[in-house]
């Protein structure tokens, strides 16, 4: 039996597919950039950041982490020709609410000792300073040998309360 989320997927996809006319788009993003942002359900990257289908790669993970996204960034740049990274973290991010120790304890408590051992060395990449985390990730990308020097990198904060973005210098 399909879950409510699966039923919604099938129904909404049928509606989408009935009107779909973009099957001709090329594999590489037409505007040669990628957006790295958080997986937070309150962020709709296409609507909030003006991304039309086929324009850009959108990479999402917990906290919009550059370290966590590195594999996808390399593939986007080296195989698919992106030349710009727009990194966007957001206000009210869950990554601001816990420490690595908290996350490890939660895994141990909820998932047991086997899971705890499995994630012993995992850095959950939490942060306590939003602007500082944006700057740190931008610097990480700029220093990384996996990001060519000619790639433009910028950092931004999306305000979930207003829908506005602001650049972090």
mmCIF file with all atom_site columns, C-alpha atoms in Angstrom:
data_model
loop_
_atom_site.group_PDB
_atom_site.id
_atom_site.type_symbol
_atom_site.label_atom_id
_atom_site.label_alt_id
_atom_site.label_comp_id
_atom_site.label_asym_id
_atom_site.label_entity_id
_atom_site.label_seq_id
_atom_site.pdbx_PDB_ins_code
_atom_site.Cartn_x
_atom_site.Cartn_y
_atom_site.Cartn_z
_atom_site.occupancy
_atom_site.B_iso_or_equiv
_atom_site.pdbx_formal_charge
_atom_site.auth_seq_id
_atom_site.auth_comp_id
_atom_site.auth_asym_id
_atom_site.auth_atom_id
_atom_site.pdbx_PDB_model_num
ATOM 1   C CA . UNK A 1 1   ? 0.000  0.000  0.000   1.00 0.00 ? 1   UNK A CA 1
ATOM 2   C CA . UNK A 1 2   ? 1.343  3.401  -0.944  1.00 0.00 ? 2   UNK A CA 1
ATOM 3   C CA . UNK A 1 3   ? 1.965  5.979  1.764   1.00 0.00 ? 3   UNK A CA 1
ATOM 4   C CA . UNK A 1 4   ? 0.264  9.402  1.563   1.00 0.00 ? 4   UNK A CA 1
ATOM 5   C CA . UNK A 1 5   ? 3.555  10.905 0.349   1.00 0.00 ? 5   UNK A CA 1
ATOM 6   C CA . UNK A 1 6   ? 3.800  8.273  -2.416  1.00 0.00 ? 6   UNK A CA 1
ATOM 7   C CA . UNK A 1 7   ? 0.194  8.840  -3.469  1.00 0.00 ? 7   UNK A CA 1
ATOM 8   C CA . UNK A 1 8   ? 0.851  12.589 -3.631  1.00 0.00 ? 8   UNK A CA 1
ATOM 9   C CA . UNK A 1 9   ? 3.965  11.937 -5.725  1.00 0.00 ? 9   UNK A CA 1
ATOM 10  C CA . UNK A 1 10  ? 2.046  9.862  -8.267  1.00 0.00 ? 10  UNK A CA 1
ATOM 11  C CA . UNK A 1 11  ? -0.905 12.270 -8.470  1.00 0.00 ? 11  UNK A CA 1
ATOM 12  C CA . UNK A 1 12  ? 1.138  15.466 -8.714  1.00 0.00 ? 12  UNK A CA 1
ATOM 13  C CA . UNK A 1 13  ? 3.591  13.913 -11.144 1.00 0.00 ? 13  UNK A CA 1
ATOM 14  C CA . UNK A 1 14  ? 0.750  12.906 -13.454 1.00 0.00 ? 14  UNK A CA 1
ATOM 15  C CA . UNK A 1 15  ? -0.464 16.516 -13.462 1.00 0.00 ? 15  UNK A CA 1
ATOM 16  C CA . UNK A 1 16  ? 3.076  17.772 -14.087 1.00 0.00 ? 16  UNK A CA 1
ATOM 17  C CA . UNK A 1 17  ? 3.785  15.261 -16.852 1.00 0.00 ? 17  UNK A CA 1
ATOM 18  C CA . UNK A 1 18  ? 0.546  16.166 -18.662 1.00 0.00 ? 18  UNK A CA 1
ATOM 19  C CA . UNK A 1 19  ? 1.852  19.724 -19.122 1.00 0.00 ? 19  UNK A CA 1
ATOM 20  C CA . UNK A 1 20  ? 5.575  18.903 -19.421 1.00 0.00 ? 20  UNK A CA 1
ATOM 21  C CA . UNK A 1 21  ? 7.286  20.423 -22.474 1.00 0.00 ? 21  UNK A CA 1
ATOM 22  C CA . UNK A 1 22  ? 10.927 20.625 -21.384 1.00 0.00 ? 22  UNK A CA 1
ATOM 23  C CA . UNK A 1 23  ? 12.195 17.168 -22.361 1.00 0.00 ? 23  UNK A CA 1
ATOM 24  C CA . UNK A 1 24  ? 14.535 18.753 -24.902 1.00 0.00 ? 24  UNK A CA 1
ATOM 25  C CA . UNK A 1 25  ? 16.741 20.523 -22.333 1.00 0.00 ? 25  UNK A CA 1
ATOM 26  C CA . UNK A 1 26  ? 20.460 19.753 -22.425 1.00 0.00 ? 26  UNK A CA 1
ATOM 27  C CA . UNK A 1 27  ? 22.154 17.912 -19.562 1.00 0.00 ? 27  UNK A CA 1
ATOM 28  C CA . UNK A 1 28  ? 24.553 20.733 -18.552 1.00 0.00 ? 28  UNK A CA 1
ATOM 29  C CA . UNK A 1 29  ? 22.918 23.700 -16.831 1.00 0.00 ? 29  UNK A CA 1
ATOM 30  C CA . UNK A 1 30  ? 22.220 26.411 -19.409 1.00 0.00 ? 30  UNK A CA 1
ATOM 31  C CA . UNK A 1 31  ? 23.415 29.268 -17.204 1.00 0.00 ? 31  UNK A CA 1
ATOM 32  C CA . UNK A 1 32  ? 26.545 27.430 -15.972 1.00 0.00 ? 32  UNK A CA 1
ATOM 33  C CA . UNK A 1 33  ? 26.051 27.906 -12.244 1.00 0.00 ? 33  UNK A CA 1
ATOM 34  C CA . UNK A 1 34  ? 25.104 25.873 -9.219  1.00 0.00 ? 34  UNK A CA 1
ATOM 35  C CA . UNK A 1 35  ? 23.253 26.791 -6.066  1.00 0.00 ? 35  UNK A CA 1
ATOM 36  C CA . UNK A 1 36  ? 24.214 25.070 -2.847  1.00 0.00 ? 36  UNK A CA 1
ATOM 37  C CA . UNK A 1 37  ? 21.579 25.461 -0.158  1.00 0.00 ? 37  UNK A CA 1
ATOM 38  C CA . UNK A 1 38  ? 19.972 23.719 2.780   1.00 0.00 ? 38  UNK A CA 1
ATOM 39  C CA . UNK A 1 39  ? 17.469 20.883 2.543   1.00 0.00 ? 39  UNK A CA 1
ATOM 40  C CA . UNK A 1 40  ? 15.053 22.857 4.762   1.00 0.00 ? 40  UNK A CA 1
ATOM 41  C CA . UNK A 1 41  ? 11.481 22.362 3.550   1.00 0.00 ? 41  UNK A CA 1
ATOM 42  C CA . UNK A 1 42  ? 10.794 26.106 3.875   1.00 0.00 ? 42  UNK A CA 1
ATOM 43  C CA . UNK A 1 43  ? 13.131 26.877 0.970   1.00 0.00 ? 43  UNK A CA 1
ATOM 44  C CA . UNK A 1 44  ? 11.903 26.589 -2.621  1.00 0.00 ? 44  UNK A CA 1
ATOM 45  C CA . UNK A 1 45  ? 15.114 27.323 -4.565  1.00 0.00 ? 45  UNK A CA 1
ATOM 46  C CA . UNK A 1 46  ? 13.450 27.621 -7.966  1.00 0.00 ? 46  UNK A CA 1
ATOM 47  C CA . UNK A 1 47  ? 10.890 30.151 -6.781  1.00 0.00 ? 47  UNK A CA 1
ATOM 48  C CA . UNK A 1 48  ? 13.020 32.016 -4.232  1.00 0.00 ? 48  UNK A CA 1
ATOM 49  C CA . UNK A 1 49  ? 16.151 32.293 -6.361  1.00 0.00 ? 49  UNK A CA 1
ATOM 50  C CA . UNK A 1 50  ? 14.655 32.623 -9.853  1.00 0.00 ? 50  UNK A CA 1
ATOM 51  C CA . UNK A 1 51  ? 15.894 29.333 -11.243 1.00 0.00 ? 51  UNK A CA 1
ATOM 52  C CA . UNK A 1 52  ? 14.067 28.047 -14.295 1.00 0.00 ? 52  UNK A CA 1
ATOM 53  C CA . UNK A 1 53  ? 14.199 24.373 -15.195 1.00 0.00 ? 53  UNK A CA 1
ATOM 54  C CA . UNK A 1 54  ? 17.510 23.654 -16.887 1.00 0.00 ? 54  UNK A CA 1
ATOM 55  C CA . UNK A 1 55  ? 19.230 26.854 -15.717 1.00 0.00 ? 55  UNK A CA 1
ATOM 56  C CA . UNK A 1 56  ? 21.341 25.598 -12.809 1.00 0.00 ? 56  UNK A CA 1
ATOM 57  C CA . UNK A 1 57  ? 22.242 22.685 -10.616 1.00 0.00 ? 57  UNK A CA 1
ATOM 58  C CA . UNK A 1 58  ? 20.691 22.847 -7.166  1.00 0.00 ? 58  UNK A CA 1
ATOM 59  C CA . UNK A 1 59  ? 22.578 20.929 -4.485  1.00 0.00 ? 59  UNK A CA 1
ATOM 60  C CA . UNK A 1 60  ? 20.844 20.542 -1.143  1.00 0.00 ? 60  UNK A CA 1
ATOM 61  C CA . UNK A 1 61  ? 21.997 19.089 2.134   1.00 0.00 ? 61  UNK A CA 1
ATOM 62  C CA . UNK A 1 62  ? 21.648 19.760 5.853   1.00 0.00 ? 62  UNK A CA 1
ATOM 63  C CA . UNK A 1 63  ? 22.958 23.273 6.421   1.00 0.00 ? 63  UNK A CA 1
ATOM 64  C CA . UNK A 1 64  ? 23.987 23.920 2.821   1.00 0.00 ? 64  UNK A CA 1
ATOM 65  C CA . UNK A 1 65  ? 27.425 22.503 3.638   1.00 0.00 ? 65  UNK A CA 1
ATOM 66  C CA . UNK A 1 66  ? 30.204 22.924 1.071   1.00 0.00 ? 66  UNK A CA 1
ATOM 67  C CA . UNK A 1 67  ? 32.155 20.010 2.561   1.00 0.00 ? 67  UNK A CA 1
ATOM 68  C CA . UNK A 1 68  ? 29.146 17.717 2.350   1.00 0.00 ? 68  UNK A CA 1
ATOM 69  C CA . UNK A 1 69  ? 28.458 18.818 -1.247  1.00 0.00 ? 69  UNK A CA 1
ATOM 70  C CA . UNK A 1 70  ? 32.007 18.564 -2.560  1.00 0.00 ? 70  UNK A CA 1
ATOM 71  C CA . UNK A 1 71  ? 31.410 15.418 -4.657  1.00 0.00 ? 71  UNK A CA 1
ATOM 72  C CA . UNK A 1 72  ? 28.433 17.009 -6.399  1.00 0.00 ? 72  UNK A CA 1
ATOM 73  C CA . UNK A 1 73  ? 30.288 20.295 -6.891  1.00 0.00 ? 73  UNK A CA 1
ATOM 74  C CA . UNK A 1 74  ? 33.175 18.510 -8.612  1.00 0.00 ? 74  UNK A CA 1
ATOM 75  C CA . UNK A 1 75  ? 30.807 16.624 -10.918 1.00 0.00 ? 75  UNK A CA 1
ATOM 76  C CA . UNK A 1 76  ? 28.892 19.826 -11.721 1.00 0.00 ? 76  UNK A CA 1
ATOM 77  C CA . UNK A 1 77  ? 32.055 21.737 -12.589 1.00 0.00 ? 77  UNK A CA 1
ATOM 78  C CA . UNK A 1 78  ? 34.253 19.097 -14.178 1.00 0.00 ? 78  UNK A CA 1
ATOM 79  C CA . UNK A 1 79  ? 31.678 17.062 -16.079 1.00 0.00 ? 79  UNK A CA 1
ATOM 80  C CA . UNK A 1 80  ? 28.916 19.575 -16.697 1.00 0.00 ? 80  UNK A CA 1
ATOM 81  C CA . UNK A 1 81  ? 30.674 22.911 -17.036 1.00 0.00 ? 81  UNK A CA 1
ATOM 82  C CA . UNK A 1 82  ? 29.432 25.087 -14.196 1.00 0.00 ? 82  UNK A CA 1
ATOM 83  C CA . UNK A 1 83  ? 31.559 28.180 -13.582 1.00 0.00 ? 83  UNK A CA 1
ATOM 84  C CA . UNK A 1 84  ? 29.875 29.736 -10.555 1.00 0.00 ? 84  UNK A CA 1
ATOM 85  C CA . UNK A 1 85  ? 28.865 28.607 -7.065  1.00 0.00 ? 85  UNK A CA 1
ATOM 86  C CA . UNK A 1 86  ? 26.180 30.475 -5.154  1.00 0.00 ? 86  UNK A CA 1
ATOM 87  C CA . UNK A 1 87  ? 26.167 29.223 -1.566  1.00 0.00 ? 87  UNK A CA 1
ATOM 88  C CA . UNK A 1 88  ? 23.012 30.076 0.400   1.00 0.00 ? 88  UNK A CA 1
ATOM 89  C CA . UNK A 1 89  ? 22.446 29.265 4.065   1.00 0.00 ? 89  UNK A CA 1
ATOM 90  C CA . UNK A 1 90  ? 19.360 30.492 5.918   1.00 0.00 ? 90  UNK A CA 1
ATOM 91  C CA . UNK A 1 91  ? 17.979 31.944 9.110   1.00 0.00 ? 91  UNK A CA 1
ATOM 92  C CA . UNK A 1 92  ? 16.370 29.540 11.524  1.00 0.00 ? 92  UNK A CA 1
ATOM 93  C CA . UNK A 1 93  ? 18.536 26.642 10.315  1.00 0.00 ? 93  UNK A CA 1
ATOM 94  C CA . UNK A 1 94  ? 18.397 23.480 12.379  1.00 0.00 ? 94  UNK A CA 1
ATOM 95  C CA . UNK A 1 95  ? 22.185 23.210 12.145  1.00 0.00 ? 95  UNK A CA 1
ATOM 96  C CA . UNK A 1 96  ? 22.356 26.166 14.554  1.00 0.00 ? 96  UNK A CA 1
ATOM 97  C CA . UNK A 1 97  ? 20.547 24.195 17.271  1.00 0.00 ? 97  UNK A CA 1
ATOM 98  C CA . UNK A 1 98  ? 22.893 21.339 18.198  1.00 0.00 ? 98  UNK A CA 1
ATOM 99  C CA . UNK A 1 99  ? 26.509 20.252 18.552  1.00 0.00 ? 99  UNK A CA 1
ATOM 100 C CA . UNK A 1 100 ? 28.296 17.203 17.200  1.00 0.00 ? 100 UNK A CA 1
ATOM 101 C CA . UNK A 1 101 ? 28.169 15.733 20.690  1.00 0.00 ? 101 UNK A CA 1
ATOM 102 C CA . UNK A 1 102 ? 24.380 16.229 20.793  1.00 0.00 ? 102 UNK A CA 1
ATOM 103 C CA . UNK A 1 103 ? 23.959 14.489 17.431  1.00 0.00 ? 103 UNK A CA 1
ATOM 104 C CA . UNK A 1 104 ? 26.164 11.562 18.417  1.00 0.00 ? 104 UNK A CA 1
ATOM 105 C CA . UNK A 1 105 ? 24.243 11.114 21.675  1.00 0.00 ? 105 UNK A CA 1
ATOM 106 C CA . UNK A 1 106 ? 20.939 11.233 19.798  1.00 0.00 ? 106 UNK A CA 1
ATOM 107 C CA . UNK A 1 107 ? 22.106 8.510  17.391  1.00 0.00 ? 107 UNK A CA 1
ATOM 108 C CA . UNK A 1 108 ? 23.219 6.346  20.314  1.00 0.00 ? 108 UNK A CA 1
ATOM 109 C CA . UNK A 1 109 ? 19.939 6.880  22.212  1.00 0.00 ? 109 UNK A CA 1
ATOM 110 C CA . UNK A 1 110 ? 17.557 6.435  19.257  1.00 0.00 ? 110 UNK A CA 1
ATOM 111 C CA . UNK A 1 111 ? 19.411 3.992  17.011  1.00 0.00 ? 111 UNK A CA 1
ATOM 112 C CA . UNK A 1 112 ? 21.562 2.009  19.425  1.00 0.00 ? 112 UNK A CA 1
ATOM 113 C CA . UNK A 1 113 ? 25.213 1.109  19.878  1.00 0.00 ? 113 UNK A CA 1
ATOM 114 C CA . UNK A 1 114 ? 25.786 -0.310 16.378  1.00 0.00 ? 114 UNK A CA 1
ATOM 115 C CA . UNK A 1 115 ? 24.653 2.937  14.769  1.00 0.00 ? 115 UNK A CA 1
ATOM 116 C CA . UNK A 1 116 ? 26.678 4.910  17.292  1.00 0.00 ? 116 UNK A CA 1
ATOM 117 C CA . UNK A 1 117 ? 29.849 3.045  16.310  1.00 0.00 ? 117 UNK A CA 1
ATOM 118 C CA . UNK A 1 118 ? 29.044 3.558  12.627  1.00 0.00 ? 118 UNK A CA 1
ATOM 119 C CA . UNK A 1 119 ? 28.985 7.358  13.016  1.00 0.00 ? 119 UNK A CA 1
ATOM 120 C CA . UNK A 1 120 ? 31.836 7.696  15.560  1.00 0.00 ? 120 UNK A CA 1
ATOM 121 C CA . UNK A 1 121 ? 33.952 9.820  13.236  1.00 0.00 ? 121 UNK A CA 1
ATOM 122 C CA . UNK A 1 122 ? 31.076 11.533 11.411  1.00 0.00 ? 122 UNK A CA 1
ATOM 123 C CA . UNK A 1 123 ? 31.115 15.317 11.628  1.00 0.00 ? 123 UNK A CA 1
ATOM 124 C CA . UNK A 1 124 ? 27.514 16.482 11.431  1.00 0.00 ? 124 UNK A CA 1
ATOM 125 C CA . UNK A 1 125 ? 28.868 19.946 10.494  1.00 0.00 ? 125 UNK A CA 1
ATOM 126 C CA . UNK A 1 126 ? 26.738 22.028 12.870  1.00 0.00 ? 126 UNK A CA 1
ATOM 127 C CA . UNK A 1 127 ? 27.469 25.723 13.289  1.00 0.00 ? 127 UNK A CA 1
ATOM 128 C CA . UNK A 1 128 ? 26.647 28.409 15.853  1.00 0.00 ? 128 UNK A CA 1
ATOM 129 C CA . UNK A 1 129 ? 27.230 31.555 13.762  1.00 0.00 ? 129 UNK A CA 1
ATOM 130 C CA . UNK A 1 130 ? 25.241 31.802 10.527  1.00 0.00 ? 130 UNK A CA 1
ATOM 131 C CA . UNK A 1 131 ? 27.264 34.520 8.791   1.00 0.00 ? 131 UNK A CA 1
ATOM 132 C CA . UNK A 1 132 ? 30.495 32.931 10.008  1.00 0.00 ? 132 UNK A CA 1
ATOM 133 C CA . UNK A 1 133 ? 29.420 29.574 8.566   1.00 0.00 ? 133 UNK A CA 1
ATOM 134 C CA . UNK A 1 134 ? 28.722 31.196 5.174   1.00 0.00 ? 134 UNK A CA 1
ATOM 135 C CA . UNK A 1 135 ? 32.153 32.859 5.198   1.00 0.00 ? 135 UNK A CA 1
ATOM 136 C CA . UNK A 1 136 ? 33.843 29.639 6.302   1.00 0.00 ? 136 UNK A CA 1
ATOM 137 C CA . UNK A 1 137 ? 32.247 27.604 3.496   1.00 0.00 ? 137 UNK A CA 1
ATOM 138 C CA . UNK A 1 138 ? 33.051 30.249 0.867   1.00 0.00 ? 138 UNK A CA 1
ATOM 139 C CA . UNK A 1 139 ? 36.689 30.266 2.045   1.00 0.00 ? 139 UNK A CA 1
ATOM 140 C CA . UNK A 1 140 ? 36.736 26.467 2.079   1.00 0.00 ? 140 UNK A CA 1
ATOM 141 C CA . UNK A 1 141 ? 35.657 26.415 -1.569  1.00 0.00 ? 141 UNK A CA 1
ATOM 142 C CA . UNK A 1 142 ? 38.119 29.139 -2.546  1.00 0.00 ? 142 UNK A CA 1
ATOM 143 C CA . UNK A 1 143 ? 40.997 27.214 -0.911  1.00 0.00 ? 143 UNK A CA 1
ATOM 144 C CA . UNK A 1 144 ? 39.963 23.836 -2.291  1.00 0.00 ? 144 UNK A CA 1
ATOM 145 C CA . UNK A 1 145 ? 42.126 22.370 -5.039  1.00 0.00 ? 145 UNK A CA 1
ATOM 146 C CA . UNK A 1 146 ? 38.922 20.790 -6.401  1.00 0.00 ? 146 UNK A CA 1
ATOM 147 C CA . UNK A 1 147 ? 37.448 24.191 -7.278  1.00 0.00 ? 147 UNK A CA 1
ATOM 148 C CA . UNK A 1 148 ? 39.292 25.929 -10.139 1.00 0.00 ? 148 UNK A CA 1
ATOM 149 C CA . UNK A 1 149 ? 40.455 29.514 -9.568  1.00 0.00 ? 149 UNK A CA 1
ATOM 150 C CA . UNK A 1 150 ? 38.222 30.821 -12.365 1.00 0.00 ? 150 UNK A CA 1
ATOM 151 C CA . UNK A 1 151 ? 35.027 29.670 -10.615 1.00 0.00 ? 151 UNK A CA 1
ATOM 152 C CA . UNK A 1 152 ? 33.070 32.582 -9.115  1.00 0.00 ? 152 UNK A CA 1
ATOM 153 C CA . UNK A 1 153 ? 32.001 31.872 -5.523  1.00 0.00 ? 153 UNK A CA 1
ATOM 154 C CA . UNK A 1 154 ? 29.613 33.957 -3.421  1.00 0.00 ? 154 UNK A CA 1
ATOM 155 C CA . UNK A 1 155 ? 27.869 33.478 -0.090  1.00 0.00 ? 155 UNK A CA 1
ATOM 156 C CA . UNK A 1 156 ? 24.340 34.495 0.829   1.00 0.00 ? 156 UNK A CA 1
ATOM 157 C CA . UNK A 1 157 ? 21.764 34.235 3.594   1.00 0.00 ? 157 UNK A CA 1
ATOM 158 C CA . UNK A 1 158 ? 18.110 33.545 2.832   1.00 0.00 ? 158 UNK A CA 1
ATOM 159 C CA . UNK A 1 159 ? 15.698 34.874 5.428   1.00 0.00 ? 159 UNK A CA 1
ATOM 160 C CA . UNK A 1 160 ? 12.927 32.301 5.891   1.00 0.00 ? 160 UNK A CA 1
ATOM 161 C CA . UNK A 1 161 ? 10.868 34.938 7.683   1.00 0.00 ? 161 UNK A CA 1
ATOM 162 C CA . UNK A 1 162 ? 10.783 37.392 4.730   1.00 0.00 ? 162 UNK A CA 1
ATOM 163 C CA . UNK A 1 163 ? 11.857 35.412 1.665   1.00 0.00 ? 163 UNK A CA 1
ATOM 164 C CA . UNK A 1 164 ? 14.702 37.880 1.042   1.00 0.00 ? 164 UNK A CA 1
ATOM 165 C CA . UNK A 1 165 ? 18.384 37.110 0.396   1.00 0.00 ? 165 UNK A CA 1
ATOM 166 C CA . UNK A 1 166 ? 21.369 39.154 1.450   1.00 0.00 ? 166 UNK A CA 1
ATOM 167 C CA . UNK A 1 167 ? 24.973 38.816 0.398   1.00 0.00 ? 167 UNK A CA 1
ATOM 168 C CA . UNK A 1 168 ? 27.589 37.967 3.006   1.00 0.00 ? 168 UNK A CA 1
ATOM 169 C CA . UNK A 1 169 ? 30.855 39.854 2.531   1.00 0.00 ? 169 UNK A CA 1
#
